Structure formats: C-alpha cells, structure tokens
Tab-separated table of C-alpha atoms in Angstrom:
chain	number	residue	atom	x	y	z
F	521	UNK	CA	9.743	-6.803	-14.452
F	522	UNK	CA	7.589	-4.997	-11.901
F	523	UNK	CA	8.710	-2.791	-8.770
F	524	UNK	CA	7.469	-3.330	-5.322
F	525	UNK	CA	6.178	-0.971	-2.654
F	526	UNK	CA	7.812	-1.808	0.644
F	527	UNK	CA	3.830	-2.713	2.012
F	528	UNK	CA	3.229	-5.374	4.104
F	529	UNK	CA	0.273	-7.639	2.774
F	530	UNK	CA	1.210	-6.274	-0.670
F	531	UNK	CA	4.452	-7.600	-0.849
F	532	UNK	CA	6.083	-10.602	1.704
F	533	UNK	CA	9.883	-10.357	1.529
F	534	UNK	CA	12.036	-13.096	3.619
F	535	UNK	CA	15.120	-14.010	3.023
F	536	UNK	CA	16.082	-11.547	0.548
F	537	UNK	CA	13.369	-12.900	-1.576
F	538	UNK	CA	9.900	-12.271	-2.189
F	539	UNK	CA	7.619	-15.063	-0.351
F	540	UNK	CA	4.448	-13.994	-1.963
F	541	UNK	CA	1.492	-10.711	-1.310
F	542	UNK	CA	-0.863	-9.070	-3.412
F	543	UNK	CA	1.402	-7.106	-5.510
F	544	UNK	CA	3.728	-10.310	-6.254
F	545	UNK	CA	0.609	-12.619	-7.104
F	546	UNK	CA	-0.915	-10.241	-9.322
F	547	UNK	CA	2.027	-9.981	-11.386
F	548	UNK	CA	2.279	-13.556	-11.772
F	549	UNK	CA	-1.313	-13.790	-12.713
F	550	UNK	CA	-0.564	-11.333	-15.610
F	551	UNK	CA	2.792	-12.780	-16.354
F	552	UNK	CA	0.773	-16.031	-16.717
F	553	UNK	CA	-1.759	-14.564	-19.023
F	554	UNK	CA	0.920	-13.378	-21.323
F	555	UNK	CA	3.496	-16.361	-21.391
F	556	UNK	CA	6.397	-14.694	-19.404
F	557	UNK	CA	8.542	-14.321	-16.423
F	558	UNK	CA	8.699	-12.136	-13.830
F	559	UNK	CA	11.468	-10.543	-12.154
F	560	UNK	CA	11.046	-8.592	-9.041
F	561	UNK	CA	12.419	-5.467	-7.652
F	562	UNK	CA	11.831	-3.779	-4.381
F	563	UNK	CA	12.383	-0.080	-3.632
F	564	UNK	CA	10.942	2.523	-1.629
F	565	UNK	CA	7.516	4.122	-2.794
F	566	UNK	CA	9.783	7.334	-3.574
F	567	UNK	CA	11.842	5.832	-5.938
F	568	UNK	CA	9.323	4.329	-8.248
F	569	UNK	CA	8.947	6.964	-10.418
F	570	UNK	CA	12.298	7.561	-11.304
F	571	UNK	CA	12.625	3.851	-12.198
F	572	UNK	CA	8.979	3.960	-14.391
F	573	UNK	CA	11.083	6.833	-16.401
F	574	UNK	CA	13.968	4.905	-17.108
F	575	UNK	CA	12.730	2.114	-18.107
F	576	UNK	CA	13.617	-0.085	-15.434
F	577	UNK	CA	10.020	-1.696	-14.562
F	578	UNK	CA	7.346	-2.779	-16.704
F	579	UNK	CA	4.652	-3.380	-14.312
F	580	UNK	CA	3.449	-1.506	-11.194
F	581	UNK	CA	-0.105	-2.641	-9.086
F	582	UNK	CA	-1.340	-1.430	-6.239
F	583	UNK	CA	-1.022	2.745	-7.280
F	584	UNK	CA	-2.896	4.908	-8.765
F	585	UNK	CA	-2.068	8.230	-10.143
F	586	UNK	CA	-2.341	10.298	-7.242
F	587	UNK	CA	0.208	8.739	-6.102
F	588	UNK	CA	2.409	9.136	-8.241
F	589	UNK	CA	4.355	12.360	-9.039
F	590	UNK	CA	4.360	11.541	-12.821
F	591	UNK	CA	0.981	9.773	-13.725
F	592	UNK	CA	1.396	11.040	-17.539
F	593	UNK	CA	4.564	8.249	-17.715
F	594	UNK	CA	1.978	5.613	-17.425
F	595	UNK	CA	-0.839	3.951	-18.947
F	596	UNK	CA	-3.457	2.898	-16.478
F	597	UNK	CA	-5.628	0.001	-15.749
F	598	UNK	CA	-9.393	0.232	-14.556
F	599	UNK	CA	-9.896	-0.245	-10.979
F	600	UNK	CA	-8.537	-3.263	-9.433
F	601	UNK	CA	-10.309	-3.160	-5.444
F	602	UNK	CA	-10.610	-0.569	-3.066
F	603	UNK	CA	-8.393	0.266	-0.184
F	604	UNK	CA	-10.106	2.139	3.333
F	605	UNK	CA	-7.639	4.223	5.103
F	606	UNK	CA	-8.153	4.223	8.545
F	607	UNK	CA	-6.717	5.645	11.835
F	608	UNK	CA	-6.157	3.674	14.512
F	609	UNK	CA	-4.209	4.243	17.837
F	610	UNK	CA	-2.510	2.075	20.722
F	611	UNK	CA	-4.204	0.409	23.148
F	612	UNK	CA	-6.127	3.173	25.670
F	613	UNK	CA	-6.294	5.367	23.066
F	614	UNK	CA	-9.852	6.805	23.592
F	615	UNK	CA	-12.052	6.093	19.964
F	616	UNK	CA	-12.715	9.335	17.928
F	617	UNK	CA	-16.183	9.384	15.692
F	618	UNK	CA	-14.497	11.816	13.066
F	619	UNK	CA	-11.169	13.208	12.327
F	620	UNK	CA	-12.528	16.588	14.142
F	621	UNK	CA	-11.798	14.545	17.472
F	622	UNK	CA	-8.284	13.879	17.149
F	623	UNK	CA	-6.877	16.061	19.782
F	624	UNK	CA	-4.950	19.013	18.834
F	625	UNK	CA	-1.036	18.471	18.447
F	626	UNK	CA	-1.696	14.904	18.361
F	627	UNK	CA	1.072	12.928	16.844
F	628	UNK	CA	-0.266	10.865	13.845
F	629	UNK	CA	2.460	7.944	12.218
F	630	UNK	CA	2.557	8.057	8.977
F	631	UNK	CA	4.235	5.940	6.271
F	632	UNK	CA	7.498	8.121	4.015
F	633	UNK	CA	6.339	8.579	0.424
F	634	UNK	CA	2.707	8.139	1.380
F	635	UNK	CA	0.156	10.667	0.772
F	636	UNK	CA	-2.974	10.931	2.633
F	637	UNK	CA	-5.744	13.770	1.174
F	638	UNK	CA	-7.924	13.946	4.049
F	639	UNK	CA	-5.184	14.755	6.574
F	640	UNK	CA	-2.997	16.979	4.656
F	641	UNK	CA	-4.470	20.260	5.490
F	642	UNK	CA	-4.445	19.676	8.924
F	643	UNK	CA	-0.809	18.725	9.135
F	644	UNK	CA	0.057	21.487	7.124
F	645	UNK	CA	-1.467	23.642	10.072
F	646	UNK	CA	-0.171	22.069	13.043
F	647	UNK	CA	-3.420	20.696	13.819
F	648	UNK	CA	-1.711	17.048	13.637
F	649	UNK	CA	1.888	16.646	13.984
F	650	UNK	CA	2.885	13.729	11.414
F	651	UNK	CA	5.901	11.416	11.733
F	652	UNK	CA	6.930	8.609	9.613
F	653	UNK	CA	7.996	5.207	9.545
F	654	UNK	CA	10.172	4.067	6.651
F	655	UNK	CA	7.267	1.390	5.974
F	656	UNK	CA	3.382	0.459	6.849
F	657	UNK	CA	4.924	-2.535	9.436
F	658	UNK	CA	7.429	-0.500	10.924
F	659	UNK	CA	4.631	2.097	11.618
F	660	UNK	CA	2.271	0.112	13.366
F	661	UNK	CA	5.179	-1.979	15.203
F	662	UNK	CA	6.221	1.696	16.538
F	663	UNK	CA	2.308	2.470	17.262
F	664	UNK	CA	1.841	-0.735	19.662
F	665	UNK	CA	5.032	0.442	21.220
F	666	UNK	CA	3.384	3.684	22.127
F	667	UNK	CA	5.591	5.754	20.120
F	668	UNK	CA	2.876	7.936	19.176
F	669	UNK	CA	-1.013	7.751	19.657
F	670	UNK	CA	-2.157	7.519	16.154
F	671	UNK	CA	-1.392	5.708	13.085
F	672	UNK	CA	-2.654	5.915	9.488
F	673	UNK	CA	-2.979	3.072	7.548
F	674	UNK	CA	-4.521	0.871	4.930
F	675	UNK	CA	-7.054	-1.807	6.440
F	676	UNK	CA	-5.321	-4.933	4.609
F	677	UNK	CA	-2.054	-3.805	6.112
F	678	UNK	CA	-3.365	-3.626	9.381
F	679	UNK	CA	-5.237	-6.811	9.095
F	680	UNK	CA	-2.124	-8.387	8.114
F	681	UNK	CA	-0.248	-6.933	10.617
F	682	UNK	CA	-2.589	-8.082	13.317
F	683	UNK	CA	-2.717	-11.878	12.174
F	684	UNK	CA	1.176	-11.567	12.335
F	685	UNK	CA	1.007	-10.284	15.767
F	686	UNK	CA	-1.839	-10.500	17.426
F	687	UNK	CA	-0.916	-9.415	20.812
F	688	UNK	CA	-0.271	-6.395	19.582
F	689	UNK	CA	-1.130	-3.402	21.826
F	690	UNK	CA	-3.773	-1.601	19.615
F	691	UNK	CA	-6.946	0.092	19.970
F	692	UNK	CA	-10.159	-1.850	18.691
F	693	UNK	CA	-11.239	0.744	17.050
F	694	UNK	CA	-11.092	1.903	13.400
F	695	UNK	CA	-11.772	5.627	12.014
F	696	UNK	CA	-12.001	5.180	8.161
F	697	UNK	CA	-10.805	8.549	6.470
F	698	UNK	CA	-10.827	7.423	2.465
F	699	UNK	CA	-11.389	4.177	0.282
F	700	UNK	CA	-9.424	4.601	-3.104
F	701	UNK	CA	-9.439	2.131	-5.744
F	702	UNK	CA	-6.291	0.598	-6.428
F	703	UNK	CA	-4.973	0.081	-10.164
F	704	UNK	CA	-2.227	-1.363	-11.869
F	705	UNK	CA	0.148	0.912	-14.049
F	706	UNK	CA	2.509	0.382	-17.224
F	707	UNK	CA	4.968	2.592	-17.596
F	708	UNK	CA	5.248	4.259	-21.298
F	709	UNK	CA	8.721	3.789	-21.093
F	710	UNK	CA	8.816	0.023	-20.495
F	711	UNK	CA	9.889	-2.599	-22.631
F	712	UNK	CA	6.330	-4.548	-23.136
F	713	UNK	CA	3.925	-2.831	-24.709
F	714	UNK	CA	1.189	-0.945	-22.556
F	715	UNK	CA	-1.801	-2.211	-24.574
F	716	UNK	CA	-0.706	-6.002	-24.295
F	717	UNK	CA	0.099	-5.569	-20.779
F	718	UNK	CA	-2.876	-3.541	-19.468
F	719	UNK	CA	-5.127	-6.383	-22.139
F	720	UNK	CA	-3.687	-8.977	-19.434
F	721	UNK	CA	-4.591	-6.933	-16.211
F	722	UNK	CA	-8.035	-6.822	-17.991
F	723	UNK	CA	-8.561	-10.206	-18.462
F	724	UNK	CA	-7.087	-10.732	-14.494
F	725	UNK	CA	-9.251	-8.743	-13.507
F	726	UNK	CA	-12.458	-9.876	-15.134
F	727	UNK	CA	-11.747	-13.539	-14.104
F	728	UNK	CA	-11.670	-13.126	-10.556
F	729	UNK	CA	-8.395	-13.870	-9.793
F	730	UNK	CA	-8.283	-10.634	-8.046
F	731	UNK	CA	-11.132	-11.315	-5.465
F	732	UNK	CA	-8.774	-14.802	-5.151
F	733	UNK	CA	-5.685	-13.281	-4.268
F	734	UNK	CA	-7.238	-10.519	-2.359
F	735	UNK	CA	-8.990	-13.837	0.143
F	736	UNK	CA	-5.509	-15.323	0.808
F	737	UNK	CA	-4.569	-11.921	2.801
F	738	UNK	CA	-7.814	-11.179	4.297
C-alpha cells in the first residue's frame, strides 16, 4: 500500500479513484517488479508521517527527507528525477530576474504542508507574506484568478496544470528558486520489507521506466 500526496501530475484522482500520475505509476512499476498489488490511499502531505509510523503505508515516492518531519522512520531510495521550483505570477505580473525583485509585502501562494528553503527566511521576516492553498491545483487555480500575485510551485505541476487549462491567466515567465531530487521512501514500520522494496525501486529506476512515466506528464 502506498500514500498519495494531494499533487496534481503526481497523482490524478476522478471519481473517487485514482486515474493514473507519477506517484500511482511508479508504484505499479514496483508492485510489478515484486509480484503484488497495490492499494492506494490519499491524504494530505501533513498526515503522511503519522501514517509511515503506524504502519499504515508501505510505499511513499515523490519525497525526500526534508520533507518529512521523521526521515529516521524510513529507508530511502537513490534519487529518482529532479523537481525545479519556480515562481510564477498572474498574467501582468511584471518578470523578476531573482527572488531579490519580488516586491516587498508581496503575497506569495503557497501549497499547506509544503516547505520551500529558499523562501523561508524571507517569510519569516515579512519580506513575503505567504498564503496557502490546500493543494498545488487549487493554488495556481486561485493565482489565475488574481488572488494573489505570486505562486510557488513545482514545474511538472504547473505544466500539468497548464495543458489542463490552458487559458489560464498566467505570466510567461518562470523564476526557478531550487531543483531537488525526488526519491521514493519505505517506511521501517511497514509490512514489506525495506530492502526488497527499495531492491524494486532500484531495478525501476535503472530500467528507465522512470524517464517513461515521467514523458506521459511532460
């Protein structure tokens, strides 16, 4: 069993069931290597943890342990791809070169549960005034509404978001503030064992599979 971030490319959920996304097809692709079934369960980013410690998922992809409040719970994969953060704002939205041009007291969407590095110090100041979206679609639904100026994001997300609307009212523009890798993670307290499971990631990962999957939401 493996529990889902609430991200947009990474996971399509219609219909009270998941339709497919990176996070689903990777699974499968390691379900496949070992011989079993997958079952699926979606919860906020904030409750992962707590489910990783009791047992309740076997499988998580698309984390890595700083994003996690527990990373010693887990045993970790190598590096799966790399994500690139960017900021991007609504249409009119003049194009900054570096985060030192985001106007001061600017409003910058953010997604709850999400962490971003480069941009904590300056919300901690008041520099940049952060508010948050329950999820990465919701967030860049309220940014083409002009709900606020800026939005963080991942660049898949956004692509995806784009293809699904593409008369959405954003900027052209893209600041890129980080790339992190992406890995999968087993949680010690799962019922498979780590060094089967993470074996199977391995031998996803050397195949290709992942540059496959990754192409389908591109």
């Amino acid at each position: 069993m493996t529990d889902l971030d609430e991200c947009a490319q990474a996971l399509d959920w219609r219909e009270e069931r998941v339709q497919g996304g990176i996070v689903p097809d990777l699974a499968q692709a390691v379900a496949h290597r070992l011989g079993r079934s997958v079952h699926f369960v979606v919860m906020p980013r904030a409750r992962m943890d707590a489910a990783a410690l009791a047992g309740d998922a076997d499988l998580r992809c698309y984390v890595r342990p700083a994003w996690s409040s527990t990373p010693a719970a887990y045993a970790w994969s190598g590096e799966l791809f790399p994500v690139d953060n960017v900021i991007v704002g609504h249409a009119g939205v003049p194009a900054p070169q570096s985060l030192a041009e985001l106007p001061a007291r600017s409003v910058v969407g953010g997604t709850r549960g999400y962490r971003y590095p480069p941009l904590e110090a300056g919300f901690q100041a008041g520099t940049w005034l952060r508010e948050d979206a329950v999820d990465q679609e919701k967030l860049l639904l309220k940014l083409s509404l002009r709900r606020h100026p800026y939005a963080v994001t991942d660049a898949l997300t956004l692509g995806w978001f784009l293809r699904q609307s593409p008369h959405a009212a954003l900027a052209p523009w893209r600041l890129e503030v980080s790339q992190e890798p992406v890995q999968c993670a087993v949680p010690k307290a799962g019922r498979v064992d780590a060094a089967r499971l993470l074996a199977a990631v391995e031998a996803v990962r050397r195949s290709g599979e992942v540059a496959t999957i990754l192409q389908r939401y591109r």
